[in-house]
PDB file of C-alpha atoms (C1' of nucleotides) in Angstrom:
ATOM      1  CA  UNK A   1       1.709 -20.370  24.504  1.00  0.00           C
ATOM      2  CA  UNK A   2       1.061 -20.123  20.843  1.00  0.00           C
ATOM      3  CA  UNK A   3      -0.864 -23.363  20.985  1.00  0.00           C
ATOM      4  CA  UNK A   4      -4.027 -22.097  22.588  1.00  0.00           C
ATOM      5  CA  UNK A   5      -5.336 -21.209  19.180  1.00  0.00           C
ATOM      6  CA  UNK A   6      -8.616 -22.720  18.090  1.00  0.00           C
ATOM      7  CA  UNK A   7      -9.346 -24.464  14.873  1.00  0.00           C
ATOM      8  CA  UNK A   8     -12.242 -22.846  13.056  1.00  0.00           C
ATOM      9  CA  UNK A   9     -13.947 -22.955   9.693  1.00  0.00           C
ATOM     10  CA  UNK A  10     -12.953 -19.376   8.889  1.00  0.00           C
ATOM     11  CA  UNK A  11      -9.349 -20.088   9.672  1.00  0.00           C
ATOM     12  CA  UNK A  12      -9.473 -22.887   7.164  1.00  0.00           C
ATOM     13  CA  UNK A  13     -11.259 -20.831   4.532  1.00  0.00           C
ATOM     14  CA  UNK A  14      -8.694 -18.075   4.592  1.00  0.00           C
ATOM     15  CA  UNK A  15      -5.764 -20.434   4.470  1.00  0.00           C
ATOM     16  CA  UNK A  16      -7.272 -22.579   1.757  1.00  0.00           C
ATOM     17  CA  UNK A  17      -8.323 -19.681  -0.437  1.00  0.00           C
ATOM     18  CA  UNK A  18      -4.876 -18.226  -0.146  1.00  0.00           C
ATOM     19  CA  UNK A  19      -3.426 -21.555  -1.237  1.00  0.00           C
ATOM     20  CA  UNK A  20      -5.767 -21.729  -4.214  1.00  0.00           C
ATOM     21  CA  UNK A  21      -4.816 -18.261  -5.314  1.00  0.00           C
ATOM     22  CA  UNK A  22      -1.539 -18.631  -7.150  1.00  0.00           C
ATOM     23  CA  UNK A  23       0.516 -15.578  -6.474  1.00  0.00           C
ATOM     24  CA  UNK A  24      -0.248 -12.463  -4.481  1.00  0.00           C
ATOM     25  CA  UNK A  25      -3.758 -11.364  -3.571  1.00  0.00           C
ATOM     26  CA  UNK A  26      -5.131  -8.531  -1.477  1.00  0.00           C
ATOM     27  CA  UNK A  27      -7.287  -9.041   1.582  1.00  0.00           C
ATOM     28  CA  UNK A  28     -10.289  -7.754  -0.315  1.00  0.00           C
ATOM     29  CA  UNK A  29      -9.594 -10.175  -3.164  1.00  0.00           C
ATOM     30  CA  UNK A  30      -9.461 -13.075  -0.797  1.00  0.00           C
ATOM     31  CA  UNK A  31     -12.695 -11.993   0.835  1.00  0.00           C
ATOM     32  CA  UNK A  32     -14.351 -11.869  -2.557  1.00  0.00           C
ATOM     33  CA  UNK A  33     -12.955 -15.247  -3.560  1.00  0.00           C
ATOM     34  CA  UNK A  34     -14.355 -16.854  -0.435  1.00  0.00           C
ATOM     35  CA  UNK A  35     -17.802 -15.465  -1.134  1.00  0.00           C
ATOM     36  CA  UNK A  36     -17.502 -16.577  -4.745  1.00  0.00           C
ATOM     37  CA  UNK A  37     -17.185 -20.121  -3.454  1.00  0.00           C
ATOM     38  CA  UNK A  38     -20.509 -19.695  -1.694  1.00  0.00           C
ATOM     39  CA  UNK A  39     -18.851 -19.536   1.698  1.00  0.00           C
ATOM     40  CA  UNK A  40     -19.115 -16.635   4.092  1.00  0.00           C
ATOM     41  CA  UNK A  41     -16.744 -14.708   6.328  1.00  0.00           C
ATOM     42  CA  UNK A  42     -16.306 -11.205   7.674  1.00  0.00           C
ATOM     43  CA  UNK A  43     -13.716  -8.981   6.059  1.00  0.00           C
ATOM     44  CA  UNK A  44     -12.259  -8.187   9.457  1.00  0.00           C
ATOM     45  CA  UNK A  45     -11.753 -11.866  10.107  1.00  0.00           C
ATOM     46  CA  UNK A  46      -9.896 -12.238   6.827  1.00  0.00           C
ATOM     47  CA  UNK A  47      -7.554  -9.489   7.943  1.00  0.00           C
ATOM     48  CA  UNK A  48      -7.135 -10.996  11.371  1.00  0.00           C
ATOM     49  CA  UNK A  49      -6.101 -14.379  10.005  1.00  0.00           C
ATOM     50  CA  UNK A  50      -3.925 -12.872   7.328  1.00  0.00           C
ATOM     51  CA  UNK A  51      -2.089 -10.784   9.913  1.00  0.00           C
ATOM     52  CA  UNK A  52      -1.824 -13.679  12.307  1.00  0.00           C
ATOM     53  CA  UNK A  53      -0.297 -15.920   9.652  1.00  0.00           C
ATOM     54  CA  UNK A  54       2.019 -13.149   8.564  1.00  0.00           C
ATOM     55  CA  UNK A  55       3.192 -12.721  12.163  1.00  0.00           C
ATOM     56  CA  UNK A  56       3.845 -16.437  12.371  1.00  0.00           C
ATOM     57  CA  UNK A  57       5.632 -16.068   9.040  1.00  0.00           C
ATOM     58  CA  UNK A  58       3.435 -18.697   7.470  1.00  0.00           C
ATOM     59  CA  UNK A  59       2.769 -16.418   4.531  1.00  0.00           C
ATOM     60  CA  UNK A  60       4.523 -13.740   2.497  1.00  0.00           C
ATOM     61  CA  UNK A  61       3.464 -10.114   2.494  1.00  0.00           C
ATOM     62  CA  UNK A  62       4.480  -7.274   0.234  1.00  0.00           C
ATOM     63  CA  UNK A  63       3.337  -3.682   0.208  1.00  0.00           C
ATOM     64  CA  UNK A  64       2.308  -2.308  -3.150  1.00  0.00           C
ATOM     65  CA  UNK A  65       0.891   1.129  -3.674  1.00  0.00           C
ATOM     66  CA  UNK A  66      -1.535   1.582  -0.798  1.00  0.00           C
ATOM     67  CA  UNK A  67      -2.353  -1.991  -0.049  1.00  0.00           C
ATOM     68  CA  UNK A  68      -0.772  -5.173   1.130  1.00  0.00           C
ATOM     69  CA  UNK A  69      -0.672  -8.349  -0.901  1.00  0.00           C
ATOM     70  CA  UNK A  70      -0.481 -11.774   0.690  1.00  0.00           C
ATOM     71  CA  UNK A  71       0.721 -15.084  -0.681  1.00  0.00           C
ATOM     72  CA  UNK A  72       0.833 -18.607   0.619  1.00  0.00           C
ATOM     73  CA  UNK A  73       4.455 -19.218   1.446  1.00  0.00           C
ATOM     74  CA  UNK A  74       6.036 -22.215  -0.189  1.00  0.00           C
ATOM     75  CA  UNK A  75       9.747 -22.019   0.547  1.00  0.00           C
ATOM     76  CA  UNK A  76      10.652 -25.103  -1.535  1.00  0.00           C
ATOM     77  CA  UNK A  77       9.178 -24.245  -4.873  1.00  0.00           C
ATOM     78  CA  UNK A  78      10.193 -20.650  -4.573  1.00  0.00           C
ATOM     79  CA  UNK A  79       9.452 -19.079  -7.889  1.00  0.00           C
ATOM     80  CA  UNK A  80       7.968 -15.935  -9.290  1.00  0.00           C
ATOM     81  CA  UNK A  81       4.877 -15.087 -11.278  1.00  0.00           C
ATOM     82  CA  UNK A  82       3.650 -13.174 -14.243  1.00  0.00           C
ATOM     83  CA  UNK A  83       0.172 -12.071 -13.277  1.00  0.00           C
ATOM     84  CA  UNK A  84      -2.612 -10.825 -15.538  1.00  0.00           C
ATOM     85  CA  UNK A  85      -4.198  -7.741 -14.040  1.00  0.00           C
ATOM     86  CA  UNK A  86      -7.512  -8.402 -15.784  1.00  0.00           C
ATOM     87  CA  UNK A  87      -8.299 -12.071 -15.290  1.00  0.00           C
ATOM     88  CA  UNK A  88      -5.862 -12.903 -12.527  1.00  0.00           C
ATOM     89  CA  UNK A  89      -4.246 -15.702 -14.485  1.00  0.00           C
ATOM     90  CA  UNK A  90      -0.715 -16.360 -13.305  1.00  0.00           C
ATOM     91  CA  UNK A  91       2.168 -17.928 -15.166  1.00  0.00           C
ATOM     92  CA  UNK A  92       5.119 -19.396 -13.350  1.00  0.00           C
ATOM     93  CA  UNK A  93       8.498 -18.028 -14.179  1.00  0.00           C
ATOM     94  CA  UNK A  94      11.661 -20.099 -14.241  1.00  0.00           C
ATOM     95  CA  UNK A  95      14.212 -19.121 -11.581  1.00  0.00           C
ATOM     96  CA  UNK A  96      17.384 -18.865 -13.656  1.00  0.00           C
ATOM     97  CA  UNK A  97      18.088 -15.403 -12.338  1.00  0.00           C
ATOM     98  CA  UNK A  98      17.755 -16.531  -8.767  1.00  0.00           C
ATOM     99  CA  UNK A  99      21.475 -16.334  -8.106  1.00  0.00           C
ATOM    100  CA  UNK A 100      21.580 -12.754  -9.290  1.00  0.00           C
ATOM    101  CA  UNK A 101      19.867 -11.566  -6.125  1.00  0.00           C
ATOM    102  CA  UNK A 102      22.379 -13.016  -3.708  1.00  0.00           C
ATOM    103  CA  UNK A 103      25.143 -11.784  -5.947  1.00  0.00           C
ATOM    104  CA  UNK A 104      23.963  -8.191  -6.011  1.00  0.00           C
ATOM    105  CA  UNK A 105      23.274  -8.211  -2.283  1.00  0.00           C
ATOM    106  CA  UNK A 106      26.739  -9.504  -1.513  1.00  0.00           C
ATOM    107  CA  UNK A 107      28.344  -6.937  -3.751  1.00  0.00           C
ATOM    108  CA  UNK A 108      26.815  -4.255  -1.550  1.00  0.00           C
ATOM    109  CA  UNK A 109      27.836  -5.876   1.696  1.00  0.00           C
ATOM    110  CA  UNK A 110      24.354  -7.142   2.416  1.00  0.00           C
ATOM    111  CA  UNK A 111      23.347 -10.531   3.679  1.00  0.00           C
ATOM    112  CA  UNK A 112      20.327 -11.554   1.671  1.00  0.00           C
ATOM    113  CA  UNK A 113      17.265 -12.502   3.716  1.00  0.00           C
ATOM    114  CA  UNK A 114      14.422 -12.512   1.244  1.00  0.00           C
ATOM    115  CA  UNK A 115      13.286 -11.101  -2.029  1.00  0.00           C
ATOM    116  CA  UNK A 116      10.058 -10.646  -3.895  1.00  0.00           C
ATOM    117  CA  UNK A 117       9.510 -10.356  -7.594  1.00  0.00           C
ATOM    118  CA  UNK A 118       6.130 -10.061  -9.226  1.00  0.00           C
ATOM    119  CA  UNK A 119       5.434  -8.962 -12.754  1.00  0.00           C
ATOM    120  CA  UNK A 120       2.030  -7.653 -13.719  1.00  0.00           C
ATOM    121  CA  UNK A 121       0.638  -7.293 -17.188  1.00  0.00           C
ATOM    122  CA  UNK A 122      -2.312  -8.026 -19.411  1.00  0.00           C
ATOM    123  CA  UNK A 123      -2.480 -11.442 -21.038  1.00  0.00           C
ATOM    124  CA  UNK A 124      -3.116 -11.938 -24.741  1.00  0.00           C
ATOM    125  CA  UNK A 125      -6.738 -12.977 -24.223  1.00  0.00           C
ATOM    126  CA  UNK A 126      -7.675 -10.016 -22.076  1.00  0.00           C
ATOM    127  CA  UNK A 127      -5.870  -7.664 -24.397  1.00  0.00           C
ATOM    128  CA  UNK A 128      -7.886  -9.056 -27.306  1.00  0.00           C
ATOM    129  CA  UNK A 129     -11.145  -8.919 -25.350  1.00  0.00           C
ATOM    130  CA  UNK A 130     -10.808  -5.275 -24.483  1.00  0.00           C
ATOM    131  CA  UNK A 131     -10.359  -4.038 -28.008  1.00  0.00           C
TER     132      UNK A 131
ATOM    133  CA  UNK B   1       1.303  19.118 -22.860  1.00  0.00           C
ATOM    134  CA  UNK B   2       3.733  18.566 -20.095  1.00  0.00           C
ATOM    135  CA  UNK B   3       5.071  22.058 -20.435  1.00  0.00           C
ATOM    136  CA  UNK B   4       2.090  24.078 -19.313  1.00  0.00           C
ATOM    137  CA  UNK B   5       3.156  23.526 -15.744  1.00  0.00           C
ATOM    138  CA  UNK B   6       3.731  26.569 -13.619  1.00  0.00           C
ATOM    139  CA  UNK B   7       6.668  27.227 -11.402  1.00  0.00           C
ATOM    140  CA  UNK B   8       5.595  27.912  -7.840  1.00  0.00           C
ATOM    141  CA  UNK B   9       7.116  28.301  -4.417  1.00  0.00           C
ATOM    142  CA  UNK B  10       5.405  25.153  -3.141  1.00  0.00           C
ATOM    143  CA  UNK B  11       6.742  23.153  -6.015  1.00  0.00           C
ATOM    144  CA  UNK B  12      10.205  24.270  -5.055  1.00  0.00           C
ATOM    145  CA  UNK B  13       9.683  23.589  -1.369  1.00  0.00           C
ATOM    146  CA  UNK B  14       8.636  20.019  -1.925  1.00  0.00           C
ATOM    147  CA  UNK B  15      11.440  19.275  -4.307  1.00  0.00           C
ATOM    148  CA  UNK B  16      14.062  20.959  -2.172  1.00  0.00           C
ATOM    149  CA  UNK B  17      12.953  19.371   1.078  1.00  0.00           C
ATOM    150  CA  UNK B  18      13.003  15.990  -0.593  1.00  0.00           C
ATOM    151  CA  UNK B  19      16.556  16.660  -1.741  1.00  0.00           C
ATOM    152  CA  UNK B  20      17.611  17.677   1.753  1.00  0.00           C
ATOM    153  CA  UNK B  21      16.122  14.571   3.286  1.00  0.00           C
ATOM    154  CA  UNK B  22      18.676  11.850   2.925  1.00  0.00           C
ATOM    155  CA  UNK B  23      16.886   8.635   2.184  1.00  0.00           C
ATOM    156  CA  UNK B  24      13.208   7.825   2.063  1.00  0.00           C
ATOM    157  CA  UNK B  25      10.578   9.988   3.722  1.00  0.00           C
ATOM    158  CA  UNK B  26       6.807   9.853   3.899  1.00  0.00           C
ATOM    159  CA  UNK B  27       4.543  12.606   2.638  1.00  0.00           C
ATOM    160  CA  UNK B  28       3.672  13.531   6.205  1.00  0.00           C
ATOM    161  CA  UNK B  29       7.350  13.698   7.122  1.00  0.00           C
ATOM    162  CA  UNK B  30       8.050  16.033   4.266  1.00  0.00           C
ATOM    163  CA  UNK B  31       5.117  18.202   5.238  1.00  0.00           C
ATOM    164  CA  UNK B  32       6.463  18.435   8.776  1.00  0.00           C
ATOM    165  CA  UNK B  33       9.981  19.196   7.568  1.00  0.00           C
ATOM    166  CA  UNK B  34       8.743  22.069   5.461  1.00  0.00           C
ATOM    167  CA  UNK B  35       6.943  23.572   8.430  1.00  0.00           C
ATOM    168  CA  UNK B  36      10.032  23.034  10.565  1.00  0.00           C
ATOM    169  CA  UNK B  37      11.880  25.331   8.199  1.00  0.00           C
ATOM    170  CA  UNK B  38       9.323  28.025   8.909  1.00  0.00           C
ATOM    171  CA  UNK B  39       7.747  27.628   5.491  1.00  0.00           C
ATOM    172  CA  UNK B  40       4.160  26.695   4.861  1.00  0.00           C
ATOM    173  CA  UNK B  41       2.281  24.395   2.515  1.00  0.00           C
ATOM    174  CA  UNK B  42      -0.859  22.283   2.461  1.00  0.00           C
ATOM    175  CA  UNK B  43      -0.519  18.551   2.964  1.00  0.00           C
ATOM    176  CA  UNK B  44      -2.615  17.939  -0.135  1.00  0.00           C
ATOM    177  CA  UNK B  45      -0.210  20.019  -2.162  1.00  0.00           C
ATOM    178  CA  UNK B  46       2.704  17.957  -0.910  1.00  0.00           C
ATOM    179  CA  UNK B  47       0.935  14.854  -2.124  1.00  0.00           C
ATOM    180  CA  UNK B  48       0.093  16.418  -5.451  1.00  0.00           C
ATOM    181  CA  UNK B  49       3.685  17.344  -6.176  1.00  0.00           C
ATOM    182  CA  UNK B  50       5.024  14.060  -4.894  1.00  0.00           C
ATOM    183  CA  UNK B  51       2.659  12.149  -7.160  1.00  0.00           C
ATOM    184  CA  UNK B  52       3.380  14.395 -10.092  1.00  0.00           C
ATOM    185  CA  UNK B  53       7.117  13.904  -9.714  1.00  0.00           C
ATOM    186  CA  UNK B  54       6.652  10.196  -9.271  1.00  0.00           C
ATOM    187  CA  UNK B  55       4.632  10.024 -12.485  1.00  0.00           C
ATOM    188  CA  UNK B  56       7.383  11.894 -14.271  1.00  0.00           C
ATOM    189  CA  UNK B  57       9.776   9.427 -12.658  1.00  0.00           C
ATOM    190  CA  UNK B  58      11.770  12.256 -11.146  1.00  0.00           C
ATOM    191  CA  UNK B  59      11.667  10.548  -7.775  1.00  0.00           C
ATOM    192  CA  UNK B  60      11.602   7.036  -6.350  1.00  0.00           C
ATOM    193  CA  UNK B  61       8.670   5.578  -4.488  1.00  0.00           C
ATOM    194  CA  UNK B  62       8.497   2.449  -2.414  1.00  0.00           C
ATOM    195  CA  UNK B  63       5.545   1.045  -0.511  1.00  0.00           C
ATOM    196  CA  UNK B  64       6.221   0.008   3.046  1.00  0.00           C
ATOM    197  CA  UNK B  65       3.535  -1.266   5.343  1.00  0.00           C
ATOM    198  CA  UNK B  66       0.603   1.072   4.755  1.00  0.00           C
ATOM    199  CA  UNK B  67       2.378   4.098   3.472  1.00  0.00           C
ATOM    200  CA  UNK B  68       4.471   5.265   0.605  1.00  0.00           C
ATOM    201  CA  UNK B  69       7.977   6.603   1.008  1.00  0.00           C
ATOM    202  CA  UNK B  70       9.516   9.014  -1.446  1.00  0.00           C
ATOM    203  CA  UNK B  71      13.090   9.876  -2.263  1.00  0.00           C
ATOM    204  CA  UNK B  72      14.873  12.272  -4.575  1.00  0.00           C
ATOM    205  CA  UNK B  73      16.419  10.272  -7.359  1.00  0.00           C
ATOM    206  CA  UNK B  74      18.128  10.956 -10.633  1.00  0.00           C
ATOM    207  CA  UNK B  75      16.127   9.677 -13.626  1.00  0.00           C
ATOM    208  CA  UNK B  76      19.033   7.589 -14.916  1.00  0.00           C
ATOM    209  CA  UNK B  77      19.483   5.305 -11.950  1.00  0.00           C
ATOM    210  CA  UNK B  78      16.028   3.884 -12.424  1.00  0.00           C
ATOM    211  CA  UNK B  79      14.109   1.869  -9.835  1.00  0.00           C
ATOM    212  CA  UNK B  80      14.655  -1.015  -7.466  1.00  0.00           C
ATOM    213  CA  UNK B  81      16.370  -1.104  -4.141  1.00  0.00           C
ATOM    214  CA  UNK B  82      18.184  -3.273  -1.743  1.00  0.00           C
ATOM    215  CA  UNK B  83      16.738  -2.505   1.652  1.00  0.00           C
ATOM    216  CA  UNK B  84      18.256  -3.248   5.041  1.00  0.00           C
ATOM    217  CA  UNK B  85      15.683  -4.831   7.316  1.00  0.00           C
ATOM    218  CA  UNK B  86      17.349  -3.453  10.428  1.00  0.00           C
ATOM    219  CA  UNK B  87      18.188   0.171   9.727  1.00  0.00           C
ATOM    220  CA  UNK B  88      16.086   0.812   6.647  1.00  0.00           C
ATOM    221  CA  UNK B  89      19.039   1.929   4.596  1.00  0.00           C
ATOM    222  CA  UNK B  90      18.354   1.558   0.884  1.00  0.00           C
ATOM    223  CA  UNK B  91      20.873   1.036  -1.873  1.00  0.00           C
ATOM    224  CA  UNK B  92      20.105   1.588  -5.533  1.00  0.00           C
ATOM    225  CA  UNK B  93      20.388  -1.339  -7.831  1.00  0.00           C
ATOM    226  CA  UNK B  94      21.637  -1.045 -11.381  1.00  0.00           C
ATOM    227  CA  UNK B  95      18.954  -1.764 -14.008  1.00  0.00           C
ATOM    228  CA  UNK B  96      20.749  -4.174 -16.305  1.00  0.00           C
ATOM    229  CA  UNK B  97      18.007  -6.732 -15.868  1.00  0.00           C
ATOM    230  CA  UNK B  98      15.266  -4.264 -16.585  1.00  0.00           C
ATOM    231  CA  UNK B  99      14.781  -5.493 -20.124  1.00  0.00           C
ATOM    232  CA  UNK B 100      14.419  -9.033 -18.879  1.00  0.00           C
ATOM    233  CA  UNK B 101      10.968  -8.269 -17.496  1.00  0.00           C
ATOM    234  CA  UNK B 102       9.493  -7.085 -20.759  1.00  0.00           C
ATOM    235  CA  UNK B 103      11.184  -9.968 -22.509  1.00  0.00           C
ATOM    236  CA  UNK B 104       9.712 -12.633 -20.270  1.00  0.00           C
ATOM    237  CA  UNK B 105       6.301 -10.990 -20.361  1.00  0.00           C
ATOM    238  CA  UNK B 106       6.301 -10.865 -24.134  1.00  0.00           C
ATOM    239  CA  UNK B 107       7.373 -14.478 -24.395  1.00  0.00           C
ATOM    240  CA  UNK B 108       4.174 -15.404 -22.568  1.00  0.00           C
ATOM    241  CA  UNK B 109       1.937 -13.169 -24.644  1.00  0.00           C
ATOM    242  CA  UNK B 110       1.644 -10.585 -21.895  1.00  0.00           C
ATOM    243  CA  UNK B 111       1.792  -6.839 -22.227  1.00  0.00           C
ATOM    244  CA  UNK B 112       3.867  -5.597 -19.339  1.00  0.00           C
ATOM    245  CA  UNK B 113       2.240  -3.005 -17.112  1.00  0.00           C
ATOM    246  CA  UNK B 114       4.247  -2.997 -13.933  1.00  0.00           C
ATOM    247  CA  UNK B 115       6.554  -5.093 -11.846  1.00  0.00           C
ATOM    248  CA  UNK B 116       7.566  -5.278  -8.238  1.00  0.00           C
ATOM    249  CA  UNK B 117      11.007  -6.204  -7.098  1.00  0.00           C
ATOM    250  CA  UNK B 118      12.096  -5.955  -3.523  1.00  0.00           C
ATOM    251  CA  UNK B 119      15.244  -7.356  -2.084  1.00  0.00           C
ATOM    252  CA  UNK B 120      15.674  -7.371   1.665  1.00  0.00           C
ATOM    253  CA  UNK B 121      18.754  -8.136   3.663  1.00  0.00           C
ATOM    254  CA  UNK B 122      20.905  -6.994   6.514  1.00  0.00           C
ATOM    255  CA  UNK B 123      23.630  -4.494   5.744  1.00  0.00           C
ATOM    256  CA  UNK B 124      27.212  -4.984   6.846  1.00  0.00           C
ATOM    257  CA  UNK B 125      26.947  -2.472   9.682  1.00  0.00           C
ATOM    258  CA  UNK B 126      23.806  -3.946  11.199  1.00  0.00           C
ATOM    259  CA  UNK B 127      25.198  -7.435  10.833  1.00  0.00           C
ATOM    260  CA  UNK B 128      28.298  -6.344  12.739  1.00  0.00           C
ATOM    261  CA  UNK B 129      26.289  -4.505  15.385  1.00  0.00           C
ATOM    262  CA  UNK B 130      24.126  -7.482  16.197  1.00  0.00           C
ATOM    263  CA  UNK B 131      26.924  -9.893  16.943  1.00  0.00           C
TER     264      UNK B 131
ATOM    265  C1'  DA C   1     -19.292 -23.035  31.723  1.00  0.00           C
ATOM    266  C1'  DT C   2     -15.157 -20.443  29.928  1.00  0.00           C
ATOM    267  C1'  DG C   3     -13.128 -17.554  26.928  1.00  0.00           C
ATOM    268  C1'  DC C   4     -11.310 -17.349  22.165  1.00  0.00           C
ATOM    269  C1'  DG C   5     -13.077 -16.340  17.480  1.00  0.00           C
ATOM    270  C1'  DT C   6     -16.411 -13.831  14.654  1.00  0.00           C
ATOM    271  C1'  DG C   7     -19.291 -10.318  12.560  1.00  0.00           C
ATOM    272  C1'  DC C   8     -20.674  -5.701  12.292  1.00  0.00           C
ATOM    273  C1'  DA C   9     -20.034  -1.127  12.472  1.00  0.00           C
ATOM    274  C1'  DA C  10     -17.374   2.636  14.031  1.00  0.00           C
ATOM    275  C1'  DA C  11     -12.706   4.242  14.238  1.00  0.00           C
ATOM    276  C1'  DC C  12      -8.345   5.201  11.952  1.00  0.00           C
ATOM    277  C1'  DG C  13      -4.480   6.830   9.253  1.00  0.00           C
ATOM    278  C1'  DA C  14      -2.876   7.665   4.690  1.00  0.00           C
ATOM    279  C1'  DT C  15      -4.080   9.592   0.440  1.00  0.00           C
ATOM    280  C1'  DT C  16      -7.334  11.850  -2.848  1.00  0.00           C
ATOM    281  C1'  DT C  17     -10.643  15.110  -4.480  1.00  0.00           C
ATOM    282  C1'  DG C  18     -14.188  19.115  -4.912  1.00  0.00           C
ATOM    283  C1'  DC C  19     -14.385  23.711  -4.845  1.00  0.00           C
ATOM    284  C1'  DA C  20     -13.586  28.576  -4.225  1.00  0.00           C
ATOM    285  C1'  DG C  21      -9.999  31.778  -3.975  1.00  0.00           C
ATOM    286  C1'  DA C  22      -4.870  33.165  -4.964  1.00  0.00           C
ATOM    287  C1'  DG C  23      -1.288  33.942  -7.875  1.00  0.00           C
ATOM    288  C1'  DA C  24       1.685  33.045 -12.242  1.00  0.00           C
ATOM    289  C1'  DA C  25       1.742  33.945 -17.074  1.00  0.00           C
TER     290       DA C  25
ATOM    291  C1'  DT D   1      -7.556  38.512 -17.648  1.00  0.00           C
ATOM    292  C1'  DT D   2      -6.968  33.622 -17.913  1.00  0.00           C
ATOM    293  C1'  DC D   3      -6.240  29.393 -16.138  1.00  0.00           C
ATOM    294  C1'  DT D   4      -3.282  26.570 -13.166  1.00  0.00           C
ATOM    295  C1'  DC D   5      -2.055  25.899  -8.399  1.00  0.00           C
ATOM    296  C1'  DT D   6      -3.202  25.997  -3.561  1.00  0.00           C
ATOM    297  C1'  DG D   7      -5.487  25.301   0.808  1.00  0.00           C
ATOM    298  C1'  DC D   8      -9.044  23.461   3.380  1.00  0.00           C
ATOM    299  C1'  DA D   9     -12.267  20.259   4.394  1.00  0.00           C
ATOM    300  C1'  DA D  10     -14.851  16.421   3.093  1.00  0.00           C
ATOM    301  C1'  DA D  11     -14.572  12.084   0.904  1.00  0.00           C
ATOM    302  C1'  DT D  12     -12.221   7.536  -0.113  1.00  0.00           C
ATOM    303  C1'  DC D  13      -9.733   3.496   0.610  1.00  0.00           C
ATOM    304  C1'  DG D  14      -7.509  -0.106   2.966  1.00  0.00           C
ATOM    305  C1'  DT D  15      -7.045  -1.682   7.458  1.00  0.00           C
ATOM    306  C1'  DT D  16      -7.863  -1.983  12.523  1.00  0.00           C
ATOM    307  C1'  DT D  17     -10.541  -2.118  16.703  1.00  0.00           C
ATOM    308  C1'  DG D  18     -14.493  -2.205  20.259  1.00  0.00           C
ATOM    309  C1'  DC D  19     -18.054  -4.804  21.613  1.00  0.00           C
ATOM    310  C1'  DA D  20     -21.621  -8.303  22.136  1.00  0.00           C
ATOM    311  C1'  DC D  21     -22.548 -12.900  20.906  1.00  0.00           C
ATOM    312  C1'  DG D  22     -21.586 -17.707  19.208  1.00  0.00           C
ATOM    313  C1'  DC D  23     -19.079 -21.697  19.297  1.00  0.00           C
ATOM    314  C1'  DA D  24     -14.977 -24.763  20.180  1.00  0.00           C
ATOM    315  C1'  DT D  25     -12.988 -26.735  24.005  1.00  0.00           C
TER     316       DT D  25
END
DNA sequence: ATGCGTGCAAACGATTTGCAGAGAA
DNA sequence: TTCTCTGCAAATCGTTTGCACGCAT
């Protein structure tokens, strides 16, 4: 069954780092973050755990440009982010428009299953630093 | 400027084949379709035109898994789609909320660079077929 | 001891780029 | 002629996989 999985340090590192990262991160990002914490892991292993968790639907995945971004899935506090492309800082966004999605979907005869919204930009500090 | 572009047969082939393809197609698909019509073109050239048109926002691009899909699209009905998870059918979404992104970003001191919005669901037909 | 999990490097598929030659202006 | 566009092949990039070894069970 699905329960013959082993509990390992790497498993934990990937999951924890993904939790710490607020918002979407790429596999490479995550790998870098883990090393930044002084811990070690192979890039391939990061991918393997990321894919495994995605298969089990424990995390969210979106495809952007030529890479995939992963995010710890927290169904309850489902909200969106405004992410700084320079420093990675993320700001939570209020979900007032949440209903709009279901509305639009329904208007086109669709049954809504999931949606993803991420906004990227450059925060005031980074903008000031680069000039 | 933008007007020192030359008009070539390849340019036309890419654009026309994209028009003929109903829905989203990958660069490789398009390349194959062009050959299927007895015409010829280099794969790199297909990519170059696809990217050029995408930059000019003459076509739509969505990232799925590890590849990008392109589709002919009128400049007015800008971005964002409602995608059926079963059959892949994509419906355009009106952009009335477009301004909301820049607004929210600005309110947090961010300079907007790009945003990702994906809405997935099951279309009426697929919903009916699966029951 | 048994076999899943890991690291490394090679393999891969999609996309990009360098460069010399072809063709539009 | 001039200078952009094209084709081909090599180069990148993100991701996956083969294989031998280590470690959890």
